[in-house]
mmCIF file of C-alpha atoms in Angstrom:
data_model
loop_
_atom_site.group_PDB
_atom_site.id
_atom_site.type_symbol
_atom_site.label_atom_id
_atom_site.label_comp_id
_atom_site.label_asym_id
_atom_site.label_seq_id
_atom_site.Cartn_x
_atom_site.Cartn_y
_atom_site.Cartn_z
ATOM 1 C CA MET A 22 0.605 46.020 21.102
ATOM 2 C CA LEU A 23 -1.893 44.444 23.907
ATOM 3 C CA ILE A 24 -4.449 46.912 23.378
ATOM 4 C CA GLU A 25 -4.346 46.734 19.747
ATOM 5 C CA ALA A 26 -4.638 43.380 19.856
ATOM 6 C CA GLY A 27 -8.184 43.650 21.668
ATOM 7 C CA SER A 28 -6.623 41.622 24.622
ATOM 8 C CA VAL A 29 -7.793 44.033 27.576
ATOM 9 C CA ALA A 30 -10.989 42.542 28.325
ATOM 10 C CA VAL A 31 -9.483 38.946 28.281
ATOM 11 C CA LEU A 32 -6.682 40.312 30.551
ATOM 12 C CA VAL A 33 -9.662 41.770 32.992
ATOM 13 C CA ASP A 34 -11.701 38.506 33.139
ATOM 14 C CA LEU A 35 -8.425 36.685 34.253
ATOM 15 C CA ILE A 36 -8.278 38.525 37.292
ATOM 16 C CA VAL A 37 -10.535 36.492 38.977
ATOM 17 C CA SER A 38 -8.771 33.125 37.426
ATOM 18 C CA THR A 39 -8.667 30.266 40.017
ATOM 19 C CA ASP A 40 -5.058 29.595 38.678
ATOM 20 C CA GLU A 41 -2.795 32.505 40.391
ATOM 21 C CA GLU A 42 0.155 32.401 38.224
ATOM 22 C CA THR A 43 -2.196 33.467 35.111
ATOM 23 C CA GLN A 44 -4.236 35.707 37.615
ATOM 24 C CA TYR A 45 -0.504 37.347 38.359
ATOM 25 C CA TYR A 46 0.616 37.614 34.622
ATOM 26 C CA ALA A 47 -2.689 38.997 33.649
ATOM 27 C CA ILE A 48 -2.419 41.569 35.997
ATOM 28 C CA THR A 49 0.946 42.576 35.347
ATOM 29 C CA ALA A 50 0.147 43.161 31.738
ATOM 30 C CA LEU A 51 -2.567 45.385 32.980
ATOM 31 C CA SER A 52 -0.065 47.228 35.212
ATOM 32 C CA ASN A 53 1.954 47.691 32.150
ATOM 33 C CA ILE A 54 -1.009 48.947 29.962
ATOM 34 C CA ALA A 55 -1.676 51.410 32.906
ATOM 35 C CA VAL A 56 1.717 52.941 32.956
ATOM 36 C CA ASP A 57 0.954 54.682 29.672
ATOM 37 C CA ALA A 58 -1.900 57.754 29.717
ATOM 38 C CA HIS A 59 -3.674 56.463 26.610
ATOM 39 C CA GLY A 60 -3.679 52.947 28.137
ATOM 40 C CA ARG A 61 -5.299 54.697 31.168
ATOM 41 C CA THR A 62 -8.165 56.016 29.144
ATOM 42 C CA VAL A 63 -8.838 52.958 27.152
ATOM 43 C CA LEU A 64 -9.125 51.126 30.467
ATOM 44 C CA TRP A 65 -11.262 53.873 31.972
ATOM 45 C CA ASP A 66 -13.497 53.766 29.026
ATOM 46 C CA SER A 67 -14.017 50.168 28.500
ATOM 47 C CA GLN A 68 -13.598 48.422 31.893
ATOM 48 C CA ARG A 69 -15.899 49.823 34.241
ATOM 49 C CA GLU A 70 -15.533 47.009 36.940
ATOM 50 C CA LEU A 71 -11.560 46.877 36.747
ATOM 51 C CA ILE A 72 -11.034 48.651 40.206
ATOM 52 C CA ASP A 73 -14.008 46.734 41.862
ATOM 53 C CA MET A 74 -12.152 43.672 40.492
ATOM 54 C CA LEU A 75 -8.782 44.452 41.843
ATOM 55 C CA ILE A 76 -9.716 45.564 45.015
ATOM 56 C CA LYS A 77 -12.114 42.416 45.688
ATOM 57 C CA ALA A 78 -8.838 40.379 44.723
ATOM 58 C CA LEU A 79 -6.999 42.076 47.291
ATOM 59 C CA HIS A 80 -9.180 40.500 49.979
ATOM 60 C CA ARG A 81 -8.245 36.944 49.108
ATOM 61 C CA PRO A 82 -5.340 35.142 50.460
ATOM 62 C CA LEU A 83 -2.707 35.594 47.720
ATOM 63 C CA LYS A 84 0.831 35.280 47.435
ATOM 64 C CA ILE A 85 2.739 38.453 48.317
ATOM 65 C CA LYS A 86 3.918 38.970 44.681
ATOM 66 C CA THR A 87 0.316 38.885 43.703
ATOM 67 C CA GLN A 88 -0.732 41.032 45.953
ATOM 68 C CA SER A 89 2.292 43.497 45.591
ATOM 69 C CA GLN A 90 1.318 43.148 41.701
ATOM 70 C CA ILE A 91 -2.276 44.152 42.470
ATOM 71 C CA VAL A 92 -1.282 47.445 44.318
ATOM 72 C CA LEU A 93 1.366 48.452 41.637
ATOM 73 C CA THR A 94 -1.417 48.002 39.104
ATOM 74 C CA LEU A 95 -3.764 50.574 41.426
ATOM 75 C CA ARG A 96 -0.505 52.701 41.925
ATOM 76 C CA ASN A 97 -0.094 53.223 38.088
ATOM 77 C CA LEU A 98 -3.814 53.248 37.520
ATOM 78 C CA ALA A 99 -4.123 56.471 40.072
ATOM 79 C CA CYS A 100 -1.416 58.304 37.943
ATOM 80 C CA ASP A 101 -4.967 59.480 36.607
ATOM 81 C CA SER A 102 -7.229 61.657 38.385
ATOM 82 C CA ARG A 103 -10.045 60.076 37.744
ATOM 83 C CA TYR A 104 -8.763 56.665 39.493
ATOM 84 C CA GLN A 105 -7.575 58.772 42.362
ATOM 85 C CA VAL A 106 -10.796 59.459 43.435
ATOM 86 C CA GLN A 107 -12.514 56.156 42.146
ATOM 87 C CA ILE A 108 -9.889 53.819 44.214
ATOM 88 C CA VAL A 109 -10.735 55.456 47.451
ATOM 89 C CA GLU A 110 -14.469 55.567 46.526
ATOM 90 C CA LYS A 111 -14.953 51.972 45.977
ATOM 91 C CA GLY A 112 -13.494 50.906 49.289
ATOM 92 C CA GLY A 113 -9.666 50.829 48.193
ATOM 93 C CA LEU A 114 -8.175 52.279 51.512
ATOM 94 C CA ASP A 115 -9.548 49.328 53.328
ATOM 95 C CA ALA A 116 -7.867 46.978 51.246
ATOM 96 C CA LEU A 117 -4.610 48.715 51.320
ATOM 97 C CA LEU A 118 -4.333 49.356 55.118
ATOM 98 C CA PRO A 119 -3.638 45.742 56.432
ATOM 99 C CA LEU A 120 -1.055 45.682 53.273
ATOM 100 C CA LEU A 121 0.744 48.590 54.892
ATOM 101 C CA GLN A 122 1.203 46.960 58.281
ATOM 102 C CA SER A 123 2.368 43.818 56.581
ATOM 103 C CA SER A 124 5.500 42.360 57.656
ATOM 104 C CA TYR A 125 6.914 42.378 53.927
ATOM 105 C CA THR A 126 8.688 45.261 52.792
ATOM 106 C CA ILE A 127 8.032 44.873 48.962
ATOM 107 C CA LEU A 128 4.262 44.786 49.998
ATOM 108 C CA ILE A 129 4.770 47.828 52.064
ATOM 109 C CA THR A 130 6.489 49.798 49.419
ATOM 110 C CA SER A 131 4.361 49.256 46.690
ATOM 111 C CA THR A 132 1.039 50.240 49.162
ATOM 112 C CA CYS A 133 3.178 53.354 49.843
ATOM 113 C CA ALA A 134 3.796 54.137 46.197
ATOM 114 C CA CYS A 135 -0.010 53.717 45.547
ATOM 115 C CA LEU A 136 -0.959 55.917 48.494
ATOM 116 C CA ARG A 137 1.663 58.525 47.394
ATOM 117 C CA ASN A 138 -0.431 59.002 43.734
ATOM 118 C CA LEU A 139 -3.903 58.695 45.932
ATOM 119 C CA SER A 140 -2.650 61.520 47.949
ATOM 120 C CA ILE A 141 -2.557 63.873 45.069
ATOM 121 C CA ASP A 142 -6.069 64.150 44.838
ATOM 122 C CA SER A 143 -7.150 66.768 47.697
ATOM 123 C CA ARG A 144 -10.530 65.082 48.162
ATOM 124 C CA ASN A 145 -8.743 62.126 49.324
ATOM 125 C CA GLU A 146 -6.778 63.622 52.263
ATOM 126 C CA THR A 147 -9.679 63.421 54.649
ATOM 127 C CA PRO A 148 -10.612 59.593 53.813
ATOM 128 C CA ILE A 149 -6.622 58.855 54.199
ATOM 129 C CA ILE A 150 -6.615 60.234 57.331
ATOM 130 C CA CYS A 151 -9.509 59.200 58.611
ATOM 131 C CA SER A 152 -8.957 55.539 57.558
ATOM 132 C CA GLY A 153 -5.709 55.502 60.103
ATOM 133 C CA PHE A 154 -3.130 55.873 57.354
ATOM 134 C CA LEU A 155 -1.076 58.943 58.916
ATOM 135 C CA PRO A 156 0.532 57.159 61.944
ATOM 136 C CA GLU A 157 1.376 54.208 59.555
ATOM 137 C CA LEU A 158 3.147 56.633 57.153
ATOM 138 C CA VAL A 159 4.928 58.663 59.770
ATOM 139 C CA ASP A 160 6.342 55.678 61.302
ATOM 140 C CA LEU A 161 7.813 54.608 57.996
ATOM 141 C CA ILE A 162 9.612 58.020 57.647
ATOM 142 C CA PRO A 163 12.917 56.683 59.924
ATOM 143 C CA GLN A 164 13.546 53.674 58.058
ATOM 144 C CA ALA A 165 16.796 54.463 56.536
ATOM 145 C CA ASP A 166 17.359 50.771 55.195
ATOM 146 C CA GLU A 167 14.505 51.570 52.929
ATOM 147 C CA PRO A 168 15.218 54.812 51.238
ATOM 148 C CA ASP A 169 12.622 53.968 48.446
ATOM 149 C CA LEU A 170 9.926 53.422 51.252
ATOM 150 C CA GLN A 171 11.060 56.406 52.903
ATOM 151 C CA CYS A 172 10.592 58.748 49.890
ATOM 152 C CA HIS A 173 7.105 57.197 49.050
ATOM 153 C CA ALA A 174 6.004 57.884 52.762
ATOM 154 C CA ILE A 175 7.479 61.329 53.257
ATOM 155 C CA SER A 176 6.130 62.351 49.716
ATOM 156 C CA THR A 177 2.582 61.121 50.763
ATOM 157 C CA VAL A 178 2.383 63.068 53.988
ATOM 158 C CA ARG A 179 3.512 66.121 51.976
ATOM 159 C CA ASN A 180 1.204 65.990 49.430
ATOM 160 C CA MET A 181 -1.908 65.615 52.150
ATOM 161 C CA ALA A 182 -0.141 68.641 53.990
ATOM 162 C CA ALA A 183 -0.259 70.326 50.533
ATOM 163 C CA ASN A 184 -3.637 69.541 49.377
ATOM 164 C CA SER A 185 -6.125 72.021 51.286
ATOM 165 C CA GLY A 186 -6.365 74.360 54.174
ATOM 166 C CA ASN A 187 -8.042 71.686 56.423
ATOM 167 C CA ASP A 188 -7.076 71.371 59.959
ATOM 168 C CA LYS A 189 -3.387 69.749 60.411
ATOM 169 C CA GLN A 190 -3.277 69.486 64.050
ATOM 170 C CA ALA A 191 -3.208 65.604 63.170
ATOM 171 C CA PHE A 192 -0.006 66.054 61.341
ATOM 172 C CA ILE A 193 1.640 67.267 64.467
ATOM 173 C CA ASP A 194 -0.309 64.920 66.950
ATOM 174 C CA SER A 195 1.235 62.067 64.885
ATOM 175 C CA GLY A 196 4.621 62.708 65.965
ATOM 176 C CA LEU A 197 5.703 63.389 62.359
ATOM 177 C CA PHE A 198 8.125 66.009 63.121
ATOM 178 C CA ASP A 199 10.203 63.952 65.682
ATOM 179 C CA ARG A 200 10.195 61.258 62.873
ATOM 180 C CA LEU A 201 11.189 63.918 60.218
ATOM 181 C CA LYS A 202 13.913 64.946 62.720
ATOM 182 C CA ILE A 203 15.444 61.552 62.976
ATOM 183 C CA ALA A 204 15.418 60.713 59.405
ATOM 184 C CA LEU A 205 17.296 64.213 59.048
ATOM 185 C CA THR A 206 20.030 63.630 61.402
ATOM 186 C CA ASP A 207 20.572 59.740 60.499
ATOM 187 C CA SER A 208 23.765 59.954 58.813
ATOM 188 C CA ARG A 209 22.736 56.783 56.855
ATOM 189 C CA THR A 210 19.898 58.722 55.366
ATOM 190 C CA HIS A 211 20.204 58.593 51.509
ATOM 191 C CA PRO A 212 20.530 61.865 49.781
ATOM 192 C CA LYS A 213 17.451 61.230 48.006
ATOM 193 C CA VAL A 214 15.577 61.003 51.092
ATOM 194 C CA LEU A 215 17.180 64.419 52.401
ATOM 195 C CA CYS A 216 15.613 66.094 49.112
ATOM 196 C CA GLU A 217 12.037 64.508 50.072
ATOM 197 C CA LEU A 218 12.494 65.638 53.541
ATOM 198 C CA ALA A 219 13.683 69.137 52.199
ATOM 199 C CA ALA A 220 10.781 69.072 49.815
ATOM 200 C CA ALA A 221 8.406 68.264 52.602
ATOM 201 C CA LEU A 222 9.619 70.930 54.988
ATOM 202 C CA SER A 223 9.223 73.309 52.223
ATOM 203 C CA VAL A 224 5.492 72.682 52.136
ATOM 204 C CA PHE A 225 4.872 72.416 55.633
ATOM 205 C CA ALA A 226 6.709 75.974 56.367
ATOM 206 C CA LEU A 227 3.854 77.496 54.063
ATOM 207 C CA ASN A 228 1.090 76.254 56.334
ATOM 208 C CA ASP A 229 0.031 78.387 59.317
ATOM 209 C CA GLN A 230 -0.038 75.548 61.730
ATOM 210 C CA LEU A 231 2.712 73.256 60.583
ATOM 211 C CA TRP A 232 5.516 76.080 60.317
ATOM 212 C CA ARG A 233 5.560 76.639 64.142
ATOM 213 C CA PRO A 234 6.877 73.077 65.102
ATOM 214 C CA ILE A 235 9.519 73.675 62.284
ATOM 215 C CA VAL A 236 11.035 76.658 64.116
ATOM 216 C CA GLU A 237 10.341 75.332 67.945
ATOM 217 C CA LEU A 238 12.059 71.865 67.271
ATOM 218 C CA GLY A 239 15.115 73.033 66.029
ATOM 219 C CA PHE A 240 14.783 72.334 62.312
ATOM 220 C CA CYS A 241 16.398 75.541 61.236
ATOM 221 C CA LYS A 242 19.765 74.364 62.161
ATOM 222 C CA LEU A 243 19.140 71.526 60.556
ATOM 223 C CA LEU A 244 18.224 73.284 56.938
ATOM 224 C CA VAL A 245 21.321 75.129 57.310
ATOM 225 C CA GLN A 246 23.201 72.272 57.431
ATOM 226 C CA LEU A 247 21.524 70.717 54.482
ATOM 227 C CA THR A 248 22.265 73.844 52.384
ATOM 228 C CA ARG A 249 26.167 72.100 52.414
ATOM 229 C CA CYS A 250 25.226 68.905 51.084
ATOM 230 C CA ARG A 251 25.737 67.937 47.740
ATOM 231 C CA ASP A 252 22.463 67.374 46.237
ATOM 232 C CA ILE A 253 21.555 70.720 44.517
ATOM 233 C CA GLU A 254 17.592 69.831 44.894
ATOM 234 C CA ALA A 255 17.764 69.228 48.801
ATOM 235 C CA GLU A 256 19.963 72.423 49.040
ATOM 236 C CA TYR A 257 17.291 74.508 46.807
ATOM 237 C CA ASN A 258 14.502 73.011 49.207
ATOM 238 C CA ALA A 259 16.273 73.877 52.189
ATOM 239 C CA CYS A 260 16.976 77.408 51.179
ATOM 240 C CA LEU A 261 13.385 77.883 50.118
ATOM 241 C CA THR A 262 12.029 76.509 53.305
ATOM 242 C CA LEU A 263 14.394 79.101 55.310
ATOM 243 C CA GLY A 264 12.873 81.634 52.951
ATOM 244 C CA THR A 265 9.237 80.727 53.521
ATOM 245 C CA LEU A 266 10.111 80.653 57.455
ATOM 246 C CA ALA A 267 11.302 84.551 56.959
ATOM 247 C CA SER A 268 8.379 85.609 55.356
ATOM 248 C CA LYS A 269 6.503 84.911 58.098
ATOM 249 C CA GLY A 270 7.256 87.993 59.782
ATOM 250 C CA MET A 271 7.319 86.019 62.993
ATOM 251 C CA ALA A 272 9.782 86.882 66.224
ATOM 252 C CA GLU A 273 10.612 83.412 66.549
ATOM 253 C CA VAL A 274 11.697 82.778 63.342
ATOM 254 C CA TYR A 275 13.962 86.134 63.296
ATOM 255 C CA ASP A 276 15.297 84.767 66.721
ATOM 256 C CA GLU A 277 16.388 81.591 65.209
ATOM 257 C CA PHE A 278 18.339 83.370 62.240
ATOM 258 C CA VAL A 279 19.843 85.492 64.211
ATOM 259 C CA ARG A 280 21.205 82.912 66.502
ATOM 260 C CA LEU A 281 22.190 80.734 63.530
ATOM 261 C CA TRP A 282 23.385 83.622 61.580
ATOM 262 C CA ARG A 283 27.430 82.176 61.220
ATOM 263 C CA ALA A 284 26.545 78.830 62.774
ATOM 264 C CA PRO A 285 26.985 75.922 62.196
ATOM 265 C CA ASN A 286 29.155 75.771 59.273
ATOM 266 C CA GLY A 287 28.801 79.593 58.334
ATOM 267 C CA GLY A 288 25.283 79.670 59.506
ATOM 268 C CA VAL A 289 22.497 81.460 57.422
ATOM 269 C CA ARG A 290 25.204 83.959 56.456
ATOM 270 C CA GLY A 291 27.083 81.136 54.876
ATOM 271 C CA CYS A 292 24.220 79.472 53.178
ATOM 272 C CA LEU A 293 23.437 83.018 51.476
ATOM 273 C CA ILE A 294 26.852 83.436 50.203
ATOM 274 C CA LYS A 295 27.828 79.724 49.239
ATOM 275 C CA VAL A 296 24.588 79.715 47.055
ATOM 276 C CA MET A 297 25.079 83.032 45.599
ATOM 277 C CA THR A 298 28.281 82.479 44.734
ATOM 278 C CA LEU A 299 27.611 79.272 42.845
ATOM 279 C CA PRO A 300 29.069 79.526 39.316
ATOM 280 C CA GLU A 301 26.894 81.212 36.616
ATOM 281 C CA TYR A 302 25.732 77.766 34.893
ATOM 282 C CA ALA A 303 24.699 76.476 37.876
ATOM 283 C CA ASN A 304 20.931 75.883 38.872
ATOM 284 C CA THR A 305 19.185 79.524 38.493
ATOM 285 C CA ASN A 306 16.689 78.535 40.757
ATOM 286 C CA VAL A 307 18.630 78.040 43.805
ATOM 287 C CA ARG A 308 20.389 81.303 43.560
ATOM 288 C CA SER A 309 17.043 83.193 43.208
ATOM 289 C CA ILE A 310 16.074 81.527 46.524
ATOM 290 C CA ALA A 311 18.948 82.879 48.290
ATOM 291 C CA VAL A 312 18.620 86.506 46.712
ATOM 292 C CA TRP A 313 14.744 86.208 47.697
ATOM 293 C CA LEU A 314 15.868 84.988 51.260
ATOM 294 C CA ALA A 315 18.496 88.197 51.651
ATOM 295 C CA LYS A 316 15.863 90.587 50.329
ATOM 296 C CA THR A 317 12.940 89.292 52.882
ATOM 297 C CA LEU A 318 15.590 89.385 55.694
ATOM 298 C CA LEU A 319 16.260 93.230 54.804
ATOM 299 C CA ALA A 320 12.808 93.856 54.659
ATOM 300 C CA CYS A 321 12.014 92.348 58.089
ATOM 301 C CA ALA A 322 10.850 93.939 61.262
ATOM 302 C CA ARG A 323 13.852 93.045 63.007
ATOM 303 C CA ALA A 324 16.453 95.943 62.592
ATOM 304 C CA ASP A 325 19.683 93.683 64.103
ATOM 305 C CA LEU A 326 18.738 90.889 61.339
ATOM 306 C CA ALA A 327 18.651 93.272 58.548
ATOM 307 C CA GLU A 328 21.647 95.095 59.461
ATOM 308 C CA ARG A 329 23.394 91.641 59.298
ATOM 309 C CA VAL A 330 22.754 91.852 55.423
ATOM 310 C CA ALA A 331 23.063 95.281 55.052
ATOM 311 C CA CYS A 332 26.390 95.671 56.509
ATOM 312 C CA ASP A 333 28.241 92.496 55.195
ATOM 313 C CA ALA A 334 30.538 93.336 52.286
ATOM 314 C CA GLN A 335 30.806 89.758 51.392
ATOM 315 C CA LEU A 336 27.489 89.110 50.906
ATOM 316 C CA VAL A 337 26.828 92.766 49.433
ATOM 317 C CA ALA A 338 29.662 91.898 46.809
ATOM 318 C CA ALA A 339 27.898 88.626 46.034
ATOM 319 C CA ILE A 340 24.601 90.297 45.093
ATOM 320 C CA GLU A 341 26.229 92.666 43.085
ATOM 321 C CA GLU A 342 28.123 89.888 41.154
ATOM 322 C CA ILE A 343 24.899 88.626 40.263
ATOM 323 C CA ALA A 344 23.146 91.686 39.161
ATOM 324 C CA LYS A 345 26.080 92.124 36.699
ATOM 325 C CA TYR A 346 24.804 88.968 34.559
ATOM 326 C CA ARG A 347 21.422 90.597 33.634
ATOM 327 C CA VAL A 348 20.343 89.616 30.346
ATOM 328 C CA VAL A 349 18.632 91.646 27.702
ATOM 329 C CA LEU A 350 15.220 90.085 27.017
ATOM 330 C CA SER A 351 13.114 90.274 24.361
ATOM 331 C CA SER A 352 9.648 91.913 24.624
ATOM 332 C CA SER A 353 8.015 88.455 24.819
ATOM 333 C CA CYS A 354 9.582 87.454 27.654
ATOM 334 C CA SER A 355 10.557 90.738 29.509
ATOM 335 C CA VAL A 356 10.434 90.778 33.196
ATOM 336 C CA ALA A 357 7.326 93.059 33.074
ATOM 337 C CA SER A 358 5.457 90.474 31.527
ATOM 338 C CA SER A 359 6.052 87.805 34.231
ATOM 339 C CA THR A 360 3.164 88.483 36.596
ATOM 340 C CA ARG A 361 1.584 84.805 36.761
ATOM 341 C CA PHE A 362 3.427 82.206 38.227
ATOM 342 C CA SER A 363 3.346 78.729 39.992
ATOM 343 C CA SER A 364 4.832 77.786 43.180
ATOM 344 C CA ALA A 365 7.957 75.758 42.986
ATOM 345 C CA VAL A 366 7.258 74.249 46.657
ATOM 346 C CA VAL A 367 4.003 71.956 45.758
ATOM 347 C CA ALA A 368 5.422 68.369 45.647
ATOM 348 C CA GLU A 369 6.291 67.286 41.976
ATOM 349 C CA ASP A 370 3.579 64.609 42.100
ATOM 350 C CA ALA A 371 1.235 67.391 43.762
ATOM 351 C CA LYS A 372 1.587 69.907 40.585
ATOM 352 C CA GLY A 373 -1.156 71.748 40.396
ATOM 353 C CA LYS A 374 -1.970 72.246 43.884
ATOM 354 C CA GLN A 375 -0.243 75.823 44.062
ATOM 355 C CA ALA A 376 0.602 77.421 47.421
ATOM 356 C CA ASP A 377 -0.011 81.219 46.919
ATOM 357 C CA MET A 378 2.299 83.594 48.672
ATOM 358 C CA ALA A 379 1.903 87.208 49.243
ATOM 359 C CA ASP A 380 4.194 88.789 46.646
ATOM 360 C CA SER A 381 4.131 87.539 42.864
ATOM 361 C CA HIS A 382 7.033 89.137 41.885
ATOM 362 C CA ILE A 383 8.787 86.957 44.494
ATOM 363 C CA MET A 384 7.468 84.198 43.051
ATOM 364 C CA ALA A 385 9.055 84.683 39.828
ATOM 365 C CA PHE A 386 12.273 84.051 41.247
ATOM 366 C CA ILE A 387 11.209 80.748 43.058
ATOM 367 C CA ALA A 388 9.109 79.127 40.588
ATOM 368 C CA ASN A 389 9.738 76.329 38.425
ATOM 369 C CA GLY A 390 10.272 78.470 35.315
ATOM 370 C CA GLU A 391 6.479 78.451 34.367
ATOM 371 C CA HIS A 392 6.023 82.057 32.872
ATOM 372 C CA VAL A 393 4.387 84.061 30.222
ATOM 373 C CA MET A 394 6.188 83.459 27.283
ATOM 374 C CA THR A 395 5.308 83.024 23.580
ATOM 375 C CA ASN A 396 4.462 79.558 22.352
ATOM 376 C CA GLY A 397 7.577 79.296 20.129
ATOM 377 C CA SER A 398 9.883 79.951 23.311
ATOM 378 C CA ASN A 399 12.499 77.307 23.489
ATOM 379 C CA GLY A 400 15.110 76.194 25.873
ATOM 380 C CA ALA A 401 17.504 78.786 25.602
ATOM 381 C CA GLU A 402 14.684 81.538 25.888
ATOM 382 C CA HIS A 403 13.549 79.760 29.007
ATOM 383 C CA GLU A 404 16.916 79.942 30.774
ATOM 384 C CA ALA A 405 17.694 83.421 29.613
ATOM 385 C CA PHE A 406 14.370 84.609 31.143
ATOM 386 C CA ARG A 407 15.033 83.017 34.430
ATOM 387 C CA ALA A 408 18.854 84.599 34.378
ATOM 388 C CA GLY A 409 17.366 87.763 33.867
ATOM 389 C CA ALA A 410 14.879 87.585 36.355
ATOM 390 C CA LEU A 411 17.469 86.510 38.948
ATOM 391 C CA ALA A 412 19.761 89.493 38.067
ATOM 392 C CA HIS A 413 16.812 91.725 37.966
ATOM 393 C CA GLN A 414 15.863 90.495 41.446
ATOM 394 C CA ALA A 415 19.406 90.949 42.391
ATOM 395 C CA MET A 416 19.505 94.549 40.990
ATOM 396 C CA THR A 417 16.463 95.752 42.956
ATOM 397 C CA LEU A 418 17.840 94.003 46.170
ATOM 398 C CA ILE A 419 20.756 96.453 45.469
ATOM 399 C CA ASP A 420 18.486 99.449 45.525
ATOM 400 C CA ASP A 421 17.037 98.106 48.875
ATOM 401 C CA LEU A 422 20.563 97.817 50.183
ATOM 402 C CA ASN A 423 21.475 101.298 49.142
ATOM 403 C CA ILE A 424 18.210 102.603 50.895
ATOM 404 C CA GLN A 425 19.085 100.835 54.014
ATOM 405 C CA ALA A 426 22.470 102.320 54.038
ATOM 406 C CA GLU A 427 21.050 106.201 53.444
ATOM 407 C CA HIS A 428 18.706 105.471 56.212
ATOM 408 C CA SER A 429 21.399 104.366 58.601
ATOM 409 C CA ILE A 430 23.726 107.672 58.013
#
């Protein structure tokens, strides 16, 4: 309505109004326009000075609500990759840092939300870190009284860690893992924050520098406990992190898995059995992760760990039960055709920044369901594909179990 009425240019001009109430409502209207992709395109094409004007306004002594609304407008604009880069290039970070250090929670939260979107673009990782944001964001992670703030801070750090192959020592030096541990062990931590924490750890586990603190600082135990929470997404990401760590093939990881095989709360074994025995209608992805983890452990170089999988009757029975549900798939979505997949561990708001793992067939069972299908495929076919892929993977795992049994005779 506002766009069709030709009011965009008028609203942009009011950003510099000397009447702060008028200024506030004009910026709010622009923020609403920026929520929509079409609105952002209109603003990009017709208002080339918009970002300069918003950033300049942030440097003025304004009321908290006006400052917050400007930041929220920048956040909405930063849903567009063009604005993500432009906001940083035009000095937006210098204007945002003092707001992140504010004593007003509403301002800190809106600033964090803006940074979350800016961090999606890999080109912004270095500027954000060099501008001094990382320690500030890390210090916000344990604030259990502000779950929205926690989610934005965790997701921002996660996005930056997933962005590129740059040196990640700054993340370790910032005290990140100590803060993550505080949040994970705080009984007040909201379930949605636990989900964000698990998602972040699943991304960190992929990195050659960041996986080691997860193991050395005792996160594996916390991840096992997290697989017992009631949030399916948190459970999924916890399982995924354990699987990613196992795929590293490192002795330190195997030591932890042996130590945690039955404890706490049933340990890694209990996690596998619990997830594998979820009802057939339950989330296919999380069961796929458990099958992948079991397959990874069975193939590992640590004989006593592989035997724990191969010789566990209850675990083998759970795998066999999954294999019974194999779905006959049409040729348009057969398992054989599924050779290109995207990683499920990439942050939701960092979609497209995919982290490669060694086995593309394993990726079939941890992907978000993005696979080669015909254009006319519907949701039922989609789910049938994933169920069939899960059963197929369980059947290949049974073959591996049989081979393991033959070698042990």
